[in-house]
């Protein structure tokens, strides 16, 4: 499984399994997406210096590339 997060036309989106979904910020580093009629949380995980180092989604963590 892989995912990408992009900004398109002023909308933050994530792309996984061949489909993109708009995401909405609901807190610091916390976002909400509706995927196949289910609410999914996406969280940016920062290192000790505050730099985003990975993304947590669907009980997995993906390193930033």
Coordinates of C-alpha atoms in Angstrom, one line a residue:
X1 CA 0.0 0.0 0.0
X2 CA 1.2 3.5 -0.8
X3 CA -0.2 7.0 -0.6
X4 CA 0.6 10.5 -1.8
X5 CA -0.7 13.8 -0.4
X6 CA -0.9 16.7 -2.8
X7 CA -2.5 20.2 -3.1
X8 CA -4.6 20.6 -6.2
X9 CA -6.7 23.7 -6.9
X10 CA -6.3 24.8 -3.3
X11 CA -7.6 21.5 -2.0
X12 CA -5.5 19.1 0.0
X13 CA -6.0 15.5 -1.3
X14 CA -4.5 12.1 -0.8
X15 CA -4.2 9.4 -3.4
X16 CA -4.2 5.7 -2.7
X17 CA -5.4 2.6 -4.6
X18 CA -5.7 4.6 -7.8
X19 CA -8.2 7.1 -6.4
X20 CA -7.8 10.6 -4.9
X21 CA -9.9 11.8 -2.0
X22 CA -10.1 15.4 -0.6
X23 CA -9.0 15.7 3.0
X24 CA -10.1 18.2 5.6
X25 CA -8.0 19.5 8.5
X26 CA -9.6 18.8 11.8
X27 CA -6.7 19.5 14.2
X28 CA -3.0 20.1 14.3
X29 CA -1.5 17.5 11.9
X30 CA -4.8 15.6 11.8
X31 CA -7.0 15.3 8.8
X32 CA -10.3 13.5 7.8
X33 CA -11.1 11.8 4.5
X34 CA -14.2 10.0 3.5
X35 CA -13.2 6.8 1.7
X36 CA -15.9 4.5 0.4
X37 CA -18.5 6.0 2.8
X38 CA -16.2 5.6 5.8
X39 CA -14.4 8.3 7.8
X40 CA -10.6 7.8 7.8
X41 CA -8.1 9.7 9.9
X42 CA -4.7 10.8 8.4
X43 CA -2.1 12.1 10.8
X44 CA 1.3 13.7 10.1
X45 CA 3.9 12.4 12.5
X46 CA 6.8 14.8 13.3
X47 CA 10.2 14.1 14.6
X48 CA 11.7 15.8 17.7
X49 CA 12.6 18.9 15.6
X50 CA 9.1 19.4 14.2
X51 CA 9.8 18.1 10.7
X52 CA 7.2 15.7 9.3
X53 CA 8.8 12.3 9.0
X54 CA 5.8 10.0 8.2
X55 CA 2.1 9.8 7.7
X56 CA -0.2 7.5 9.8
X57 CA -3.2 6.1 7.9
X58 CA -5.4 3.1 8.3
X59 CA -3.4 1.6 11.2
X60 CA -0.1 1.9 9.2
X61 CA 2.7 4.4 9.1
X62 CA 4.3 5.5 5.8
X63 CA 7.7 7.2 5.8
X64 CA 7.9 10.6 4.0
X65 CA 9.7 10.4 0.7

